[in-house]
mmCIF file of C-alpha atoms in Angstrom:
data_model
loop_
_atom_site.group_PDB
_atom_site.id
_atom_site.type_symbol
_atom_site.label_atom_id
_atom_site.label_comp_id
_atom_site.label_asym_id
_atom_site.label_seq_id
_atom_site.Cartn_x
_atom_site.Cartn_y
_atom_site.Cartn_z
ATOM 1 C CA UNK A 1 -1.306 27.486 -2.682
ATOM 2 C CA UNK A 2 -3.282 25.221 -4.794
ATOM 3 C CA UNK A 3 -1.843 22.000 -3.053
ATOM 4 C CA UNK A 4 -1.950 23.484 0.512
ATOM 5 C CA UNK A 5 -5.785 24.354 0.132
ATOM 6 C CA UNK A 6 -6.227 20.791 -1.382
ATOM 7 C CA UNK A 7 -5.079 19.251 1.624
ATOM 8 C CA UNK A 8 -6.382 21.222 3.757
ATOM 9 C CA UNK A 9 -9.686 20.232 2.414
ATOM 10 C CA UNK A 10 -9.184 16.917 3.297
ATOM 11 C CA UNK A 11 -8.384 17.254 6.828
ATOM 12 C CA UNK A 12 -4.587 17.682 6.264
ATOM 13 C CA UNK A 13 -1.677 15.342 5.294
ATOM 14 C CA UNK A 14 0.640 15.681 7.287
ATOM 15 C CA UNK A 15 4.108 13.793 6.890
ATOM 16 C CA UNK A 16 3.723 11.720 9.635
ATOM 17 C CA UNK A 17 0.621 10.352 8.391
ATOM 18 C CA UNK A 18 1.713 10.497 5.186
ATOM 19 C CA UNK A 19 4.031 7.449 5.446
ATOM 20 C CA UNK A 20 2.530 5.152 7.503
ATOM 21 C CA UNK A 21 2.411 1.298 5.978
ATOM 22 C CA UNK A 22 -0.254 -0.368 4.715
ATOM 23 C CA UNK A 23 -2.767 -0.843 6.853
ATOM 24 C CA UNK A 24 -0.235 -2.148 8.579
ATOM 25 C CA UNK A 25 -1.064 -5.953 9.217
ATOM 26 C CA UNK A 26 -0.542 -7.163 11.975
ATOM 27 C CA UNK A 27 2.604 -5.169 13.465
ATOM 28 C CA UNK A 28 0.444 -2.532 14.529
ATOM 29 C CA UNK A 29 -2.836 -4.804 14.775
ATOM 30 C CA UNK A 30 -3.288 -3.767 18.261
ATOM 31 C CA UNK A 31 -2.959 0.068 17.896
ATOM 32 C CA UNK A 32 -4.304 0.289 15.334
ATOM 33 C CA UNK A 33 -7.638 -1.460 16.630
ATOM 34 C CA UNK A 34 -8.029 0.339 19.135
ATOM 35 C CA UNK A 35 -7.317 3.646 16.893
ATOM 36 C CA UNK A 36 -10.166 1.776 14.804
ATOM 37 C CA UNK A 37 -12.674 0.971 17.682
ATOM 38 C CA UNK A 38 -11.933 4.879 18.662
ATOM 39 C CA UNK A 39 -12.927 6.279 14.703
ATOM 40 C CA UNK A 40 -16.069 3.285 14.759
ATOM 41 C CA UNK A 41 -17.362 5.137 18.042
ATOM 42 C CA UNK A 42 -17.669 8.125 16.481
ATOM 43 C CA UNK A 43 -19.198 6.790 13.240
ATOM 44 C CA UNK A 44 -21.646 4.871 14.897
ATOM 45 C CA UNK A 45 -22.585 7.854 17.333
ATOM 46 C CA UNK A 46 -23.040 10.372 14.833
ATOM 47 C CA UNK A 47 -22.336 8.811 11.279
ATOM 48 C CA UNK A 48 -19.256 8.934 8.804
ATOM 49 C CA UNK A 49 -19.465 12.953 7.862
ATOM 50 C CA UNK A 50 -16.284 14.101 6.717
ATOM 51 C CA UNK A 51 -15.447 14.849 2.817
ATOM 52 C CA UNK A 52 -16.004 16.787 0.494
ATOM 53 C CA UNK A 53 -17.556 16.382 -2.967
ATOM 54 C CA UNK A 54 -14.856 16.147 -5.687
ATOM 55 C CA UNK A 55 -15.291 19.128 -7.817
ATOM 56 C CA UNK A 56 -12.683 18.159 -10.725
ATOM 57 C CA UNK A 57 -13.997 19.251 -14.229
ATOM 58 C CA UNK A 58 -12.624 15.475 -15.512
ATOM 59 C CA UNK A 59 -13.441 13.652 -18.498
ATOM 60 C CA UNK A 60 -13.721 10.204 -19.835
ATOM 61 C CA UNK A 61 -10.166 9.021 -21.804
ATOM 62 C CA UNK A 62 -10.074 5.461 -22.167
ATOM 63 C CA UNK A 63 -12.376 5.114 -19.276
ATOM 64 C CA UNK A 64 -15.676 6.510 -19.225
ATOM 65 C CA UNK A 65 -16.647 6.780 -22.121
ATOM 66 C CA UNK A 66 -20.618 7.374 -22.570
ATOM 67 C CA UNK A 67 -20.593 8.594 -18.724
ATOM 68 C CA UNK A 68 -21.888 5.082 -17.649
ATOM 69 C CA UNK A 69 -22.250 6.145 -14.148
ATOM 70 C CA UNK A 70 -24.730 9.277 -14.963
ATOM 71 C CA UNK A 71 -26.787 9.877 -12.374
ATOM 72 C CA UNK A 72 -25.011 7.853 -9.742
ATOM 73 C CA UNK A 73 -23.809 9.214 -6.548
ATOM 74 C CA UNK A 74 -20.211 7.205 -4.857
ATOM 75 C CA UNK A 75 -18.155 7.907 -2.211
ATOM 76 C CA UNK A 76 -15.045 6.570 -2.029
ATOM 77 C CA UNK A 77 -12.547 6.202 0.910
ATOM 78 C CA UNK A 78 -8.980 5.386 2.113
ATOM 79 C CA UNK A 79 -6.480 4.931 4.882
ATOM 80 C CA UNK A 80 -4.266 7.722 6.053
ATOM 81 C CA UNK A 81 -1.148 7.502 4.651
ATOM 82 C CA UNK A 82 -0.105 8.277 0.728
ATOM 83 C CA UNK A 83 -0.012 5.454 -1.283
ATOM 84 C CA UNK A 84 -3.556 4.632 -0.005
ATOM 85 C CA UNK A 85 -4.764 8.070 -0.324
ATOM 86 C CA UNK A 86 -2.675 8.354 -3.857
ATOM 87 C CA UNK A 87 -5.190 4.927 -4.986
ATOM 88 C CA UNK A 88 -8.500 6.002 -2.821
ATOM 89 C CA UNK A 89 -7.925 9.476 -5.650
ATOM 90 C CA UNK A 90 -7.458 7.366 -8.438
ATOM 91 C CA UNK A 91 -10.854 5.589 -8.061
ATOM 92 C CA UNK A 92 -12.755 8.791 -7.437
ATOM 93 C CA UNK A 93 -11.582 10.690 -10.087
ATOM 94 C CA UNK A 94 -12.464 7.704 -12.455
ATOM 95 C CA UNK A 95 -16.108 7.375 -11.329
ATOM 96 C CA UNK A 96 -16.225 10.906 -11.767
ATOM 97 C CA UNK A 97 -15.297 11.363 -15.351
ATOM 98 C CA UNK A 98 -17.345 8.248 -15.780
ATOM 99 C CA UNK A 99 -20.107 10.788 -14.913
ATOM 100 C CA UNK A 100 -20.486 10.042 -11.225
ATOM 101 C CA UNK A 101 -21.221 12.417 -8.371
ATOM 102 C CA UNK A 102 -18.020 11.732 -6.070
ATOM 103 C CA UNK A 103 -18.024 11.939 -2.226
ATOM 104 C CA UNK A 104 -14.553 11.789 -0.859
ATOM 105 C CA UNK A 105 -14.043 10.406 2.490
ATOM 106 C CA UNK A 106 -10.388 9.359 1.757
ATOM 107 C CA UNK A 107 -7.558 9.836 4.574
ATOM 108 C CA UNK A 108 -9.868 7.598 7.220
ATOM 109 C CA UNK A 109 -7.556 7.102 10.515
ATOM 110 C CA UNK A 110 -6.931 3.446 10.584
ATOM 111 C CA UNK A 111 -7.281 0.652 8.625
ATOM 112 C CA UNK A 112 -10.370 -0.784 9.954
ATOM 113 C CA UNK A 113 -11.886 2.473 9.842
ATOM 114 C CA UNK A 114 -11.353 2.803 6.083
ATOM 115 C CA UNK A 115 -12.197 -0.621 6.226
ATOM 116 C CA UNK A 116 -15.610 -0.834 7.869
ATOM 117 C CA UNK A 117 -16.752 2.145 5.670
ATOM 118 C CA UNK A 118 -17.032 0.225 2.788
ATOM 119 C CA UNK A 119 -18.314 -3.041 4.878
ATOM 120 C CA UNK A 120 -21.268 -0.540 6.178
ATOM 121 C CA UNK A 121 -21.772 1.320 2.442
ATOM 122 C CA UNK A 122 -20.769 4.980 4.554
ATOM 123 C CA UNK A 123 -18.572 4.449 1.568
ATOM 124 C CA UNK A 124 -18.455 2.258 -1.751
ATOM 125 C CA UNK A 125 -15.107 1.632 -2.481
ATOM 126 C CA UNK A 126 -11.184 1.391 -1.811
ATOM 127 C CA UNK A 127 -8.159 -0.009 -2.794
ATOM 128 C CA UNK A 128 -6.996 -2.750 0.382
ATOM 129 C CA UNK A 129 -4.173 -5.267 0.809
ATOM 130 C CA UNK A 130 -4.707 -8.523 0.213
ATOM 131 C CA UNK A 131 -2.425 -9.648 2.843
ATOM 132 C CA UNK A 132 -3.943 -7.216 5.059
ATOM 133 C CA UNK A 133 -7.041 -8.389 4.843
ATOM 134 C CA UNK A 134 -5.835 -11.819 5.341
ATOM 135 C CA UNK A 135 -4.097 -11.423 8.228
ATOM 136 C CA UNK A 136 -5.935 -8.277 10.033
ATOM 137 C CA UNK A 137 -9.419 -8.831 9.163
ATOM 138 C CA UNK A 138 -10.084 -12.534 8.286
ATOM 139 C CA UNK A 139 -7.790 -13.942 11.495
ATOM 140 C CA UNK A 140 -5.652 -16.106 9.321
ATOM 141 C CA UNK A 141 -2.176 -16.637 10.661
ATOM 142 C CA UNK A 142 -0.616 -18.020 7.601
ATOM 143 C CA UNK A 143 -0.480 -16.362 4.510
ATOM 144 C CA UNK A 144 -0.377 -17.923 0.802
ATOM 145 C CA UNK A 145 2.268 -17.806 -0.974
ATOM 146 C CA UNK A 146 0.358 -17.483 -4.261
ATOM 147 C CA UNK A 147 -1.017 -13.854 -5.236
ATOM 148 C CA UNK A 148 -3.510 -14.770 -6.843
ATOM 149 C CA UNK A 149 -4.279 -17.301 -4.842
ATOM 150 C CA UNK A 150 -4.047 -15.223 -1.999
ATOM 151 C CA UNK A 151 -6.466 -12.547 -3.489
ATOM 152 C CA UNK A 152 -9.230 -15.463 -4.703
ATOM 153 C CA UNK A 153 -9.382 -16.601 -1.172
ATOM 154 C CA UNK A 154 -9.577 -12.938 0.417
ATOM 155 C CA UNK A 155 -12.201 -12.504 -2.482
ATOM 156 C CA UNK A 156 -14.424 -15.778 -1.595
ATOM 157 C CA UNK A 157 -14.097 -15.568 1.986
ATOM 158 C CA UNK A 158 -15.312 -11.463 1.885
ATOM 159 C CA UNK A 159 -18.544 -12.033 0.071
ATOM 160 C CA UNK A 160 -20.322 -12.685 2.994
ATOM 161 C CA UNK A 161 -18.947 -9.616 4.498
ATOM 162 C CA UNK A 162 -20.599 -7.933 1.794
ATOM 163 C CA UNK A 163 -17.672 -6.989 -0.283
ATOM 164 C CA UNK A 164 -16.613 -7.433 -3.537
ATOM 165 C CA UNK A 165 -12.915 -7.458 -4.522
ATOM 166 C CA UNK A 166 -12.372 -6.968 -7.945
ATOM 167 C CA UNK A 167 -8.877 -7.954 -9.838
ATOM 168 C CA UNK A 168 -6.274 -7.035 -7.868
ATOM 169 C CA UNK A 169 -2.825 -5.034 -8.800
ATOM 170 C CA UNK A 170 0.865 -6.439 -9.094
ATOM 171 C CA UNK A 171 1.383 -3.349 -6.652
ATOM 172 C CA UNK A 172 2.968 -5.040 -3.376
ATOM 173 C CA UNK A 173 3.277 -3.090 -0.395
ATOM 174 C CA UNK A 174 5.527 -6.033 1.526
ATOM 175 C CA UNK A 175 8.491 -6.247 3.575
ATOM 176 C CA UNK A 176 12.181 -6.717 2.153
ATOM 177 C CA UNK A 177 15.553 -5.710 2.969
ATOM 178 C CA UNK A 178 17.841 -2.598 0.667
ATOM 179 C CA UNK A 179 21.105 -1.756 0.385
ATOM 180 C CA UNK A 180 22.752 1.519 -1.101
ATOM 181 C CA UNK A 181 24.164 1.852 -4.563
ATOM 182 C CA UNK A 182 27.641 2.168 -3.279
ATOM 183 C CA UNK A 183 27.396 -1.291 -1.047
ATOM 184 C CA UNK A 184 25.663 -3.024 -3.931
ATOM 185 C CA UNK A 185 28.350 -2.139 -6.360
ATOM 186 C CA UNK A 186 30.896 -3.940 -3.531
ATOM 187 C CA UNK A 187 28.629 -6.985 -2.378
ATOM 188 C CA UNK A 188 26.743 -7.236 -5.625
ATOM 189 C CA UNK A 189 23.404 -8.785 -3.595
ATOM 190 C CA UNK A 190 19.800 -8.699 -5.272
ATOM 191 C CA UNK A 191 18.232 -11.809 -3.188
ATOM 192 C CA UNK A 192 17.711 -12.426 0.174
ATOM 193 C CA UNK A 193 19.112 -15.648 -0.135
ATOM 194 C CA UNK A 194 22.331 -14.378 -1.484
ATOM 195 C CA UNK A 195 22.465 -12.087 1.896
ATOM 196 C CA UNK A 196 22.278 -15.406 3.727
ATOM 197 C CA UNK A 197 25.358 -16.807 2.205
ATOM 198 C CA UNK A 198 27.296 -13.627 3.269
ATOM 199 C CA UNK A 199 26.316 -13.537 6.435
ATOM 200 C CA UNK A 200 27.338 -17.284 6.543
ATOM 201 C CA UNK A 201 30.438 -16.535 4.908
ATOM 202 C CA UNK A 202 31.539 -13.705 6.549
ATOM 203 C CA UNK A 203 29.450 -12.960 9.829
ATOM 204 C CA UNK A 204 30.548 -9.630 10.348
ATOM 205 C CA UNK A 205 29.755 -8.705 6.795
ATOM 206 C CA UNK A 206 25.863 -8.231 7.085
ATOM 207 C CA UNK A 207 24.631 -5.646 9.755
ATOM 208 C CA UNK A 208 20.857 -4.449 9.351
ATOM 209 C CA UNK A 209 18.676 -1.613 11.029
ATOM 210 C CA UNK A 210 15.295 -2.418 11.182
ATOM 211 C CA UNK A 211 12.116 -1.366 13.167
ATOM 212 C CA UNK A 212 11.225 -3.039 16.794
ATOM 213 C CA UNK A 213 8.697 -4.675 15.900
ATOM 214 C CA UNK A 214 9.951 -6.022 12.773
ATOM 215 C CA UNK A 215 13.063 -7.309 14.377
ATOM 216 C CA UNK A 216 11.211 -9.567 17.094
ATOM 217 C CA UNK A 217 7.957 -10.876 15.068
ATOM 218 C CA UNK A 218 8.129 -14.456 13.227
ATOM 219 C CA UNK A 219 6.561 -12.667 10.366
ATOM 220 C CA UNK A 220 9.390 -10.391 10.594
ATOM 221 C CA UNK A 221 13.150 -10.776 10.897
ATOM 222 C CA UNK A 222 12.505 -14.049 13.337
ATOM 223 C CA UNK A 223 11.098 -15.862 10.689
ATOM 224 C CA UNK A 224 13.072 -14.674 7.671
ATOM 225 C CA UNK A 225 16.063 -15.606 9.197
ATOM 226 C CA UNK A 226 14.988 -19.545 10.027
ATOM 227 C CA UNK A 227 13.546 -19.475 6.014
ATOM 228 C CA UNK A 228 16.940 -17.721 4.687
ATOM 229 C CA UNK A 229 18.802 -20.176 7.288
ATOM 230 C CA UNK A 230 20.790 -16.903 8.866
ATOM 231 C CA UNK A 231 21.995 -16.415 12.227
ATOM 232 C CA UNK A 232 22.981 -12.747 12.708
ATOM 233 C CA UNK A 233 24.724 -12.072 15.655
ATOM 234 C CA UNK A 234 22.495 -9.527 18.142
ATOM 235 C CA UNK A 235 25.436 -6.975 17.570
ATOM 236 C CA UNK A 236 24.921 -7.454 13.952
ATOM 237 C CA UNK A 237 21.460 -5.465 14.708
ATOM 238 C CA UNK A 238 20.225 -2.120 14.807
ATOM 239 C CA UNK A 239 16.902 -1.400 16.169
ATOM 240 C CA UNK A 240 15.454 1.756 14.942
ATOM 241 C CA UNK A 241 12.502 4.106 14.065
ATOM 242 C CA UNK A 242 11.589 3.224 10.252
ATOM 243 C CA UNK A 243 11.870 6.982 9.461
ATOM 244 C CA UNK A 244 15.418 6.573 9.873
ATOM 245 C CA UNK A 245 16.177 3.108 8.564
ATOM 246 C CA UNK A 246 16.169 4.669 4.990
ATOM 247 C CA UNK A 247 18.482 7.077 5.666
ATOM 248 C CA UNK A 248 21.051 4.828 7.485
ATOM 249 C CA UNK A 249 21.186 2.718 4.236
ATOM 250 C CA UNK A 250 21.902 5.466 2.158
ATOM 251 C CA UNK A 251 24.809 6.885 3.904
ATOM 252 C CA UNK A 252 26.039 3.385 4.536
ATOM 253 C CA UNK A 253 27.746 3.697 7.749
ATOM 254 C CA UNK A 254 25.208 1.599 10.557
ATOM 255 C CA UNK A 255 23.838 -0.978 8.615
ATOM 256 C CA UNK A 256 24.985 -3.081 5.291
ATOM 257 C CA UNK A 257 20.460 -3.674 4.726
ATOM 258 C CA UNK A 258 17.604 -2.111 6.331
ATOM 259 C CA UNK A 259 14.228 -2.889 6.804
ATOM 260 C CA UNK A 260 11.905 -1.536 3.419
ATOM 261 C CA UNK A 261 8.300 -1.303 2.407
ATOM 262 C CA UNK A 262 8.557 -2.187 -0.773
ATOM 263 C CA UNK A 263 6.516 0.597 -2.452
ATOM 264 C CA UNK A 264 8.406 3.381 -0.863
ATOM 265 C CA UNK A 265 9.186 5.991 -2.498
ATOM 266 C CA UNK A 266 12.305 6.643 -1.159
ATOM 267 C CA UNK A 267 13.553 3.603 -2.381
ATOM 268 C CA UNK A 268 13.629 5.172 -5.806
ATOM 269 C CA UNK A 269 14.816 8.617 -4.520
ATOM 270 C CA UNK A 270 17.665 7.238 -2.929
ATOM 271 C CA UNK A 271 18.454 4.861 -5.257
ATOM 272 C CA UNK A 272 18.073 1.926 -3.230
ATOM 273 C CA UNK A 273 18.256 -2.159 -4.419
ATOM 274 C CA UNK A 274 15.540 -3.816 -2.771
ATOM 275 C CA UNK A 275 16.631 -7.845 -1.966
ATOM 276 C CA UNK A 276 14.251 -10.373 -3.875
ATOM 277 C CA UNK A 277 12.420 -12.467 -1.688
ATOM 278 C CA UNK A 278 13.039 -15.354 -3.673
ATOM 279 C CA UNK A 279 12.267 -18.346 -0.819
ATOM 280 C CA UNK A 280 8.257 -15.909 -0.699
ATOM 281 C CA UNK A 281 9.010 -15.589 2.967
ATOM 282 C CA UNK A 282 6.948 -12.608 3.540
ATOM 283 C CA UNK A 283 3.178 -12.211 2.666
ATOM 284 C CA UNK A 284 1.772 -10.415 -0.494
ATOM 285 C CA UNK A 285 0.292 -7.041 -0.181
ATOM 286 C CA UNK A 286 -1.425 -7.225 -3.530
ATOM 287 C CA UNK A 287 -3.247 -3.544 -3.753
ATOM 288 C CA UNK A 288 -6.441 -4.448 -5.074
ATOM 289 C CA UNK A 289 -10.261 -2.074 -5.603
ATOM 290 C CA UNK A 290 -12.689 -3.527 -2.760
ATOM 291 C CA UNK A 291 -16.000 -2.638 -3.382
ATOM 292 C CA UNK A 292 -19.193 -2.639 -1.529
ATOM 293 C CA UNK A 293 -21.426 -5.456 -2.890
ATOM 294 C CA UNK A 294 -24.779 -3.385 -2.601
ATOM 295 C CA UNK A 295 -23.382 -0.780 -5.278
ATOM 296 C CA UNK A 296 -21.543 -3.255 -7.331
ATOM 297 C CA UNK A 297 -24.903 -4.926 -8.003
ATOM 298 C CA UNK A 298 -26.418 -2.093 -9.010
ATOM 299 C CA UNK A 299 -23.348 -0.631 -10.734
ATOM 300 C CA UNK A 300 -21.181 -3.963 -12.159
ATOM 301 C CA UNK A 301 -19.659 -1.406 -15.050
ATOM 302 C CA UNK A 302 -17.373 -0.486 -11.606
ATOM 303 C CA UNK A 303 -15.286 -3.070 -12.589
ATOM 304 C CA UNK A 304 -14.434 -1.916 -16.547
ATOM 305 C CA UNK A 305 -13.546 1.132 -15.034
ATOM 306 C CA UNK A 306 -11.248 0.029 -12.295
ATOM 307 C CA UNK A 307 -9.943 -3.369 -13.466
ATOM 308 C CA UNK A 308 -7.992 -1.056 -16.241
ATOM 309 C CA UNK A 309 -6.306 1.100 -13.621
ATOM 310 C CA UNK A 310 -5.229 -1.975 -11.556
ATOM 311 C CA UNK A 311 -4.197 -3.066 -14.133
ATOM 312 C CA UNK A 312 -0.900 -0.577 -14.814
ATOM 313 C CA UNK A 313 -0.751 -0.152 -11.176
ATOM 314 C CA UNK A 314 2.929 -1.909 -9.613
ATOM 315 C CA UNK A 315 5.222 -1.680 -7.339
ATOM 316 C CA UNK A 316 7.491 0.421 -9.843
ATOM 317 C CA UNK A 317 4.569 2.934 -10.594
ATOM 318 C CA UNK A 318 4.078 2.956 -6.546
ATOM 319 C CA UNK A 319 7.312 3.822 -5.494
ATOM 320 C CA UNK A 320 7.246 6.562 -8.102
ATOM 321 C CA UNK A 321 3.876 8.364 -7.536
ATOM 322 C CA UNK A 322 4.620 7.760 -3.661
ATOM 323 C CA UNK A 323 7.618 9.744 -4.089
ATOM 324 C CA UNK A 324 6.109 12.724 -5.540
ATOM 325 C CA UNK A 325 4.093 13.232 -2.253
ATOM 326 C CA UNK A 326 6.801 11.913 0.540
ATOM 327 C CA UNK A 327 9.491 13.287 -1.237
ATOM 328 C CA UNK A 328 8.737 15.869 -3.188
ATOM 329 C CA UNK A 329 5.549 16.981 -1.705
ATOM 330 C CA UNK A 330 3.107 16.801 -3.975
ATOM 331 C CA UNK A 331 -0.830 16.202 -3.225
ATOM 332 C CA UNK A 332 -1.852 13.111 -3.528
ATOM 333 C CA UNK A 333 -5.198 14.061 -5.147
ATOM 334 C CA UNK A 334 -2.694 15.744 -7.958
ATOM 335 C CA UNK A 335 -0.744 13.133 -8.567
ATOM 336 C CA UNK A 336 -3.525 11.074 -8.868
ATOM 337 C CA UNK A 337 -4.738 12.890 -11.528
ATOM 338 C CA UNK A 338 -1.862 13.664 -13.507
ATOM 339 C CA UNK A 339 -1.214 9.533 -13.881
ATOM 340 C CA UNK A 340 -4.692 8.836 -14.872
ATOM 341 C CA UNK A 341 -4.632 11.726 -17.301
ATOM 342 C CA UNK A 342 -0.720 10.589 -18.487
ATOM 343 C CA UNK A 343 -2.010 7.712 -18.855
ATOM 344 C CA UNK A 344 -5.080 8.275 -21.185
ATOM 345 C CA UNK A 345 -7.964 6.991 -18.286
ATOM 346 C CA UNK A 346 -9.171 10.442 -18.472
ATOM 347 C CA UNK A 347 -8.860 13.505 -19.494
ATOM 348 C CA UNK A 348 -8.988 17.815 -18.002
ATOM 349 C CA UNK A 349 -12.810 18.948 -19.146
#
């Protein structure tokens, strides 16, 4: 009842939009801009309205402490599907127990929606993707293969835009490929370079399923496959909906790999072995707090509070709070909470 009324209050999470990817570069740049352009309309017309305060009776743990934020009054936002949401919770509830007053506008349709929130100040902070931002926002067309390199230059070229990005998370929503338990015991594959060799070795060997898009881009299998040096024949290929790449893997009888995000929690529910990207073919998707500049100025103890949580935020911690809601159906607001209490960043009042 609890977790029903919880979503409910924020517009409803459903599991479509639960699982969508990150934001998600440049795949679905052009729905989702015009999904964007559609939410702006309406927020220009008639303002950002949606949300509800957050009403949690939290306390400081490790964070907070001395309510630093009395007196203030955030709102924080967040794309639509749950590891966003899951992150978009984590900040709220932190400048709440901090002693905040906490708007939440999380769950925006669209990654520039969420997005332009914060560049406006309809909202004051979010977790975004470095490579995301990169790619979606900034108009670069290649990415850097450094993370942290890759999040300083997001972070210097943004400041005019009027954000701030503060440190960012080993958390990395990116591509890879994953195989099963059962075909990993036979192959024994962890890198994508070792999937080249088989497929060079024995052509027949590696079959994939991966999305459409995914399978024609050069960001996507195009490219990996002139970096890796593979040839796959077109038969070798299965083009599918990503819903049911994960469960193709797991029963092992379409594809040897599929296409993964690598935060997903089904990865871990399914016990799937995501393939290192050891040549860094594919961009970083370094989760990291974006704030907007305006109420960083006048509130810099923001980034004490957040830079903590980023902190023991990866793509280990990701896959498992993102399986609580997509798998076991959990509110993201609720698991929010319970890791930040777990984890001593605050504590039930």
């Amino acid at each position: 009842m609890r977790r029903a009324a919880t979503a409910a209050r924020r517009g409803g999470v459903t599991a479509a939009s639960r699982r969508t990817a990150p934001g998600r570069r440049t795949l679905l740049a052009g729905t989702a801009a015009l999904t964007a352009l559609a939410a702006l309309a309406v927020l220009s017309s008639c303002g950002l309205t949606s949300g509800s305060p957050l009403v949690d009776n939290v306390q400081p743990g490790t964070l907070g402490r001395g309510k630093p934020l009395k007196g203030a009054s955030l709102t924080v936002t967040s794309k639509n599907f749950s590891e966003n949401i899951i992150l978009g919770e984590m900040i709220g509830l932190v400048f709440k127990a901090a002693g905040a007053s906490v708007l939440d506008r999380t769950n925006i349709t669209g990654s520039i929606g969420a997005r332009e929130a914060v560049k406006s100040g309809q909202a004051d902070a979010m977790y975004e993707y470095t490579g995301t931002a990169w790619i979606t926002y900034l108009g670069h067309t290649t990415p850097i293969k450094n993370p942290h390199a890759q999040w300083q230059a997001v972070h210097d070229e943004d400041l005019k835009n009027g954000l701030t990005w503060l440190p960012p998370s080993t958390l990395d929503n990116t591509y890879s490929l994953a195989i099963s338990a059962k075909n990993e015991a036979k192959y024994h594959l962890r890198t994508l370079s070792e999937v080249a060799a088989l497929a060079r070795k024995d052509p027949k060997a590696v079959t994939l399923c991966v999305e459409n898009e995914f399978a024609s881009r050069q960001d996507g299998l195009v490219g990996m496959e002139k970096a890796y040096g593979m040839n796959l024949p077109s038969g070798n290929i299965q083009k599918m909906d990503a819903g049911i790449i994960y469960t193709q893997i797991n029963k092992s009888n379409s594809c040897l790999l599929g296409e993964v995000y690598t935060t997903d929690g089904r990865i871990r529910s399914m016990n799937l072995t995501v393939m290192k990207d050891d040549r860094n073919f594919f961009p970083n998707y370094n989760a990291a707090p974006v704030i907007y500049s305006k109420a960083f100025r006048k509130h810099p103890v923001i980034a004490k509070l957040l830079d903590p949580v980023s902190a023991k935020l990866d793509t280990a911690v990701a896959q498992q709070l993102n399986a609580k809601v997509d798998v076991d159906g959990q509110d993201p607001h609720d698991v929010a909470k319970d890791w930040l209490v777990k984890e001593g960043f605050i504590k039930e009042g």
